[in-house]
Every structure is written in C-alpha cells, then in structure tokens.
Amino acid sequence: MEMTPYQLANNTPLTLSPNFILPEDKRPNLSEIINHEVPRELCQKVLAVVTEFFQLPPEERAQYLTKDHSKQVKVFNYYQKYEGIGKVTMWSETFSHPWHPTENFTHLLPTNPPQYREVFAEYARAIGVLFDRLLSLISRGLGLDKDCLKRRIGEKPGLHTIANYYPACPDPELTMGLPDHNDLGSIAVLLQVEGVTGLQVIKDGKWLTVDPVPDAFVINLADQTQVLSNGKFKSIGHRAVTKKLLPRLSLGMLYTPSEDAVIGPIEDLINEEHFPKYRNYIFKEYMEEFYWQEGKRRRVPIYGYY
Ligand code: OGA
Ligand code: NI
C-alpha cells in the first residue's frame, strides 16, 4: 500500500513504500565517504557489549576501580581542576584497557557480558588494519614514504581503548561529560552510538557538534601527529557534553607512540622554507609533563566512582 508521509509517520515500523524511493543516481549518497571496511555488524556488536558492561550493577564494575596507573584494565572518572574552585568530576564513567597485543590482557577483560572478549578481539583486529591504513595515508599525504609515521611512532606503541559512558544528565548546562582537551597520542579512532550527539570540536573559537554519522568513525588527530607533521596536521581540541534524556556511549581506540620514541618534526619536512616548529623530545617526557599538569590544561584520570 502506498502511504503519505503523514501516514508513514504514524505507522511503525517505518519502511519506505516504493513511491518514496528515488532512482539510484538521484539518491543523496549519505555514505559516500564511508569506506573504512570495518563491517557495520561488528561495530554494532562492539557497542552492544560495551553498553552491556556499563549497564551491569556498579558492584560488578567496581572490581576494575583502581588508583594504580599501571593497571591495564581500569574504570575511572575524569575530573577537571579550576583555580579557587578545586576538583569538578565529569559526568561520565570510563573503562580503559589495551587493545593489542591481545594475549597480554584478554584474560583480564570482563567475562560479563560473556561475548565481551570475543567481540572485542575481533573489533581490535579490524581497527589494527584501519590504523595501518591511516598511518600510511597520512605519511603519503605529507609526501613521505608510507611507513614513515609508523616507524617514528616506534616499535612498542601504546594501544589503548577508552570507552566513555555518559549517563543521561539532569542538567547538561551545569556539567560536562569530558572537558576541553586534546588527545595526547597520535591518532584516535572513535565510534559513537547512533542518534545521540555529545562530541564537540573547537574551530575558530566556536564549539561545533560532531553528529554521529551512521557507519562512520571520527578520526581525531592528536598532539604527536601535529608535532611529527611539523604542524601540517592539527591536533583537534574537543570535549563531550551530556544529554538530558539519553545516555551516550563512545568507544575510542588510541594509537600512542612508544615511550622511548623520539618525537619531533620529521626531518624530510624541514628545509629552508620550513623551519621546525617543535623541538625533539622523548615521548615519555611529554607524558610526564602531561601528568604534571594534572587536571588543569587537560583532563587526567582519577580513580573514583560517582
Ligand atoms: C576521549 C574523547 C569523546 C567522546 O575519550 O578522549 O575525546 O565523544 N571522547 O566521547
Ligand atoms: Ni579525546
């Protein structure tokens, strides 16, 4: 039966009857830039198991609460410190663990939901392939050989997952899900649940909302990519706001240089016209400085429950 939009809006489930369907070459092509090759079902599955984890009773997640920075698998809350005010806890809860090499930590991952380990391992494999593609594309975009960035990031990159759960918030005007920050490492691949906005990026002093695009990842370039590219690629300032009616989940896969990697503008990008904009440093130095600025310039973890 053909329906009018009015009838359609009042009928569930929503399906398009043939009178709404455009010829193929006239369709809006909303997914034309989505070519990452990570299967949609896998993305949906990983978001589902992580959501289930956050919906477990708090006592179950409490086993992962720790003050020990070196713990591989941990639950924590971010906070921000403001002069004269002190610590303000963010309206979110974070679950963090490595994503590679899986044999080192899989036995520490949740057994509830029961599919967590298996689904996560499959997702990590797919994202590993995506990172390799991103690193070679960025290298080539800079006019360098395709292995250049990966080589500079080092033999033992830090490969961590950050799952952020933002409960529905009674007053989003009074708090923040994550404060304004830049990511510390080199690249982050972020997957957001569809239909709930929250991520914002800063451009020309204004906060812009990054709506989740079905099937798409958000690729955040972080501080070390800015330095290695001598400023050609910018590390993006971003934050997450909360929603009154809906909880939100995002799953970030991070790629961070080896602690001993020497980070600085790649030599081939430096010449008489292009002076280095940053000095060389050992990545560990940068991390120590980052933690030294605890909760001020950027966010850092605290190990508490709200
Ligand atoms: C992060 C982050 C944004 C989001 O974990 O570093 O920026 O949308 N997350 O949750
Ligand atoms: Ni971030």
XYZ file of C-alpha atoms and ligand atoms in Angstrom:
317
model
C 0.000 0.000 0.000
C 1.286 3.456 -0.855
C 1.388 5.880 2.041
C 1.627 9.636 2.500
C 4.383 10.957 4.786
C 1.682 11.657 7.367
C 0.507 8.084 7.351
C 4.080 6.923 7.359
C 4.959 8.920 10.449
C 2.091 7.277 12.242
C 2.916 3.750 11.225
C 5.531 1.546 12.744
C 7.802 0.016 11.719
C 8.926 2.722 9.323
C 9.589 1.377 5.866
C 9.601 3.259 2.600
C 6.897 2.240 0.180
C 8.030 2.433 -3.487
C 6.537 5.907 -4.088
C 9.237 7.407 -1.809
C 12.225 5.721 -3.365
C 14.449 7.767 -5.673
C 16.259 6.326 -8.688
C 19.723 5.226 -7.626
C 21.649 8.106 -9.204
C 19.317 10.677 -7.586
C 19.764 9.430 -4.008
C 21.551 11.652 -1.515
C 24.513 9.279 -1.151
C 24.887 9.918 2.570
C 27.500 7.246 2.967
C 29.770 8.162 0.071
C 32.754 8.949 2.303
C 32.462 5.802 4.370
C 34.982 3.310 3.057
C 36.778 2.061 6.154
C 35.905 -1.613 5.521
C 35.138 -2.380 9.161
C 31.840 -4.319 8.999
C 28.810 -2.476 10.335
C 27.656 -5.537 12.282
C 30.990 -5.676 14.075
C 30.709 -2.000 15.100
C 27.172 -2.598 16.337
C 28.272 -5.689 18.241
C 31.159 -3.995 19.992
C 28.978 -1.034 21.017
C 26.413 -3.507 22.333
C 28.848 -5.438 24.545
C 30.402 -2.255 25.918
C 26.936 -0.826 26.632
C 26.024 -4.028 28.431
C 29.158 -3.721 30.519
C 28.178 -0.216 31.626
C 24.688 -1.396 32.430
C 25.931 -4.027 34.859
C 25.315 -3.249 38.526
C 28.056 -0.836 39.765
C 29.437 -3.552 42.092
C 30.472 -5.565 39.040
C 32.462 -2.703 37.582
C 33.920 -1.871 40.993
C 36.410 -4.746 40.633
C 38.158 -2.638 37.984
C 38.354 0.524 40.093
C 41.941 1.297 40.958
C 44.293 4.111 41.871
C 47.164 2.269 40.265
C 48.089 3.976 36.979
C 49.918 0.943 35.718
C 46.844 -1.323 35.892
C 45.966 -2.461 32.386
C 42.222 -2.736 32.843
C 40.523 0.006 34.815
C 37.391 2.018 35.497
C 37.673 5.683 36.487
C 36.110 9.141 36.339
C 37.731 12.156 34.796
C 37.817 15.436 36.642
C 38.902 18.981 35.988
C 40.679 21.330 38.420
C 39.810 25.020 38.448
C 41.714 27.651 40.368
C 39.905 28.729 43.508
C 37.256 26.073 42.966
C 39.053 22.761 43.055
C 38.079 19.478 41.514
C 34.934 19.036 39.485
C 34.033 15.473 38.480
C 32.895 14.895 34.930
C 29.505 13.357 34.167
C 30.908 10.179 32.666
C 32.464 6.895 33.531
C 35.401 5.457 31.638
C 36.533 1.896 31.116
C 40.017 1.545 29.717
C 42.160 -1.386 28.649
C 44.695 -2.224 25.929
C 43.511 -3.451 22.544
C 46.726 -5.115 21.367
C 48.604 -7.465 21.758
C 45.553 -9.372 22.937
C 47.356 -12.305 24.557
C 48.767 -9.958 27.226
C 45.471 -8.772 28.672
C 42.483 -10.728 27.319
C 42.358 -12.834 30.490
C 41.796 -9.598 32.451
C 38.809 -8.418 30.403
C 35.225 -8.784 31.628
C 33.551 -12.179 31.499
C 30.235 -10.376 31.683
C 28.720 -9.876 29.159
C 30.026 -13.289 28.058
C 30.762 -12.194 24.448
C 32.889 -9.206 25.531
C 36.311 -10.824 24.966
C 35.499 -12.420 21.655
C 33.731 -9.425 20.113
C 36.396 -7.079 21.354
C 39.241 -9.163 19.910
C 37.554 -9.187 16.514
C 36.992 -5.423 16.621
C 40.617 -4.809 17.677
C 41.873 -6.814 14.692
C 39.779 -4.749 12.285
C 40.842 -1.456 13.849
C 44.503 -2.533 13.706
C 44.163 -2.819 9.927
C 42.447 0.573 9.791
C 45.253 2.216 11.795
C 47.843 0.841 9.381
C 45.916 2.360 6.501
C 45.521 5.689 8.286
C 49.204 5.884 9.181
C 50.286 5.176 5.621
C 47.725 7.607 4.159
C 48.863 10.379 6.490
C 52.517 9.625 5.664
C 51.813 9.788 1.949
C 49.722 12.920 2.433
C 52.853 14.522 3.845
C 54.847 13.412 0.806
C 56.738 10.781 2.837
C 57.153 7.075 2.247
C 54.166 5.104 3.531
C 55.907 3.530 6.533
C 57.371 6.766 7.825
C 54.883 7.658 10.585
C 54.568 4.130 11.861
C 58.348 3.885 12.081
C 58.615 7.170 14.006
C 55.885 6.177 16.436
C 58.109 3.275 17.414
C 58.256 -0.448 17.959
C 56.039 -0.590 21.024
C 53.151 1.825 20.523
C 50.630 2.247 23.343
C 47.395 0.736 22.055
C 44.521 1.503 24.407
C 40.771 1.557 24.360
C 38.812 4.267 26.103
C 35.106 3.540 26.456
C 33.190 6.538 27.765
C 29.682 6.181 29.106
C 27.710 9.377 29.693
C 24.568 8.721 31.716
C 21.513 10.862 30.973
C 22.154 14.070 32.891
C 19.578 16.018 34.936
C 21.147 19.349 33.900
C 23.619 19.373 30.972
C 24.127 23.148 31.450
C 25.817 22.584 34.811
C 28.394 19.964 33.989
C 30.419 18.339 31.232
C 30.955 14.778 30.028
C 34.601 15.399 29.185
C 36.325 18.774 29.466
C 38.025 20.563 26.612
C 41.164 18.597 25.772
C 43.427 17.396 23.018
C 44.358 13.758 22.798
C 47.899 13.062 23.914
C 48.945 10.352 21.458
C 48.980 10.280 17.674
C 45.575 9.146 16.369
C 42.239 8.135 17.871
C 39.510 6.215 16.040
C 36.221 6.983 17.721
C 32.983 5.083 17.326
C 29.815 6.722 18.648
C 26.377 5.219 19.138
C 23.990 6.469 16.503
C 21.361 9.040 17.307
C 22.915 10.716 20.370
C 25.145 13.743 19.934
C 27.694 14.864 22.503
C 31.100 15.253 20.887
C 32.107 18.806 20.003
C 35.241 20.138 18.332
C 36.552 23.668 18.509
C 37.020 25.623 15.293
C 37.806 29.341 15.148
C 36.865 29.652 18.811
C 33.431 28.056 18.340
C 32.229 24.647 19.503
C 30.802 22.561 16.677
C 28.798 19.410 17.315
C 30.023 16.278 15.542
C 26.824 14.362 14.860
C 27.308 10.626 14.706
C 27.161 9.593 11.034
C 25.852 6.027 10.726
C 28.697 3.636 9.872
C 31.368 6.318 10.111
C 34.254 6.730 12.535
C 35.530 10.021 13.860
C 39.284 10.157 13.304
C 40.918 12.515 15.810
C 44.432 13.615 15.106
C 46.306 14.101 18.349
C 49.335 16.038 19.626
C 52.127 13.790 18.339
C 50.769 13.855 14.780
C 50.852 17.640 14.905
C 54.481 17.619 16.053
C 55.671 14.905 13.642
C 53.991 16.681 10.716
C 55.542 19.969 11.867
C 52.095 21.483 12.271
C 50.657 20.452 8.896
C 48.121 18.238 10.643
C 46.487 19.841 13.673
C 45.644 18.186 16.945
C 41.943 18.878 17.459
C 40.534 20.404 20.649
C 37.397 18.580 21.665
C 35.007 17.920 24.543
C 31.840 15.953 25.245
C 28.628 17.467 26.549
C 25.843 15.467 28.175
C 22.207 14.944 27.253
C 19.198 15.265 29.473
C 17.190 12.316 28.223
C 19.620 9.909 26.677
C 22.758 8.156 27.826
C 25.601 8.164 25.307
C 28.461 5.800 24.618
C 31.624 6.324 22.656
C 34.449 3.887 22.076
C 37.876 5.316 21.325
C 40.782 3.243 20.036
C 44.035 5.084 20.637
C 47.427 4.804 18.971
C 50.179 6.343 21.075
C 53.953 6.431 20.430
C 56.394 4.138 22.223
C 57.619 5.683 25.465
C 61.147 5.782 24.071
C 60.181 7.208 20.647
C 61.954 10.438 19.737
C 59.191 12.788 18.653
C 59.864 15.919 16.664
C 59.195 17.276 13.182
C 60.143 14.611 10.608
C 63.447 15.715 9.033
C 62.210 15.419 5.448
C 59.614 18.101 6.191
C 62.252 20.585 7.282
C 64.074 22.782 4.782
C 64.966 26.404 4.165
C 61.336 27.386 3.825
C 60.032 25.190 6.603
C 61.705 25.598 9.950
C 60.982 23.143 12.738
C 58.122 24.377 14.900
C 58.817 21.962 17.753
C 61.885 20.644 19.494
C 62.687 16.939 19.667
C 61.798 15.086 22.855
C 61.408 11.567 24.138
C 57.710 10.760 24.238
C 57.986 9.760 27.895
C 58.985 13.364 28.716
C 55.814 14.623 27.095
C 53.683 12.186 29.070
C 55.319 13.219 32.324
C 54.661 16.880 31.562
C 51.077 16.000 30.695
C 50.502 14.287 34.025
C 52.325 17.061 35.856
C 49.668 19.479 34.632
C 47.155 17.249 36.342
C 43.559 18.199 35.695
C 44.441 21.751 34.621
C 45.281 22.143 30.978
C 43.784 18.793 30.132
C 41.890 16.016 31.752
C 43.578 13.225 33.692
C 42.060 10.174 35.302
C 41.073 9.932 38.907
C 40.078 6.625 40.302
C 36.746 7.170 41.916
C 33.127 6.392 41.379
C 30.424 8.952 41.152
C 38.266 10.791 24.557
C 37.224 11.572 23.874
C 34.995 11.861 23.016
C 33.657 11.250 23.036
O 37.950 9.719 25.111
O 39.411 11.237 24.548
O 37.521 12.647 23.466
O 32.900 11.529 22.123
N 35.968 11.092 23.721
O 33.324 10.521 23.968
Ni 39.635 12.880 23.428
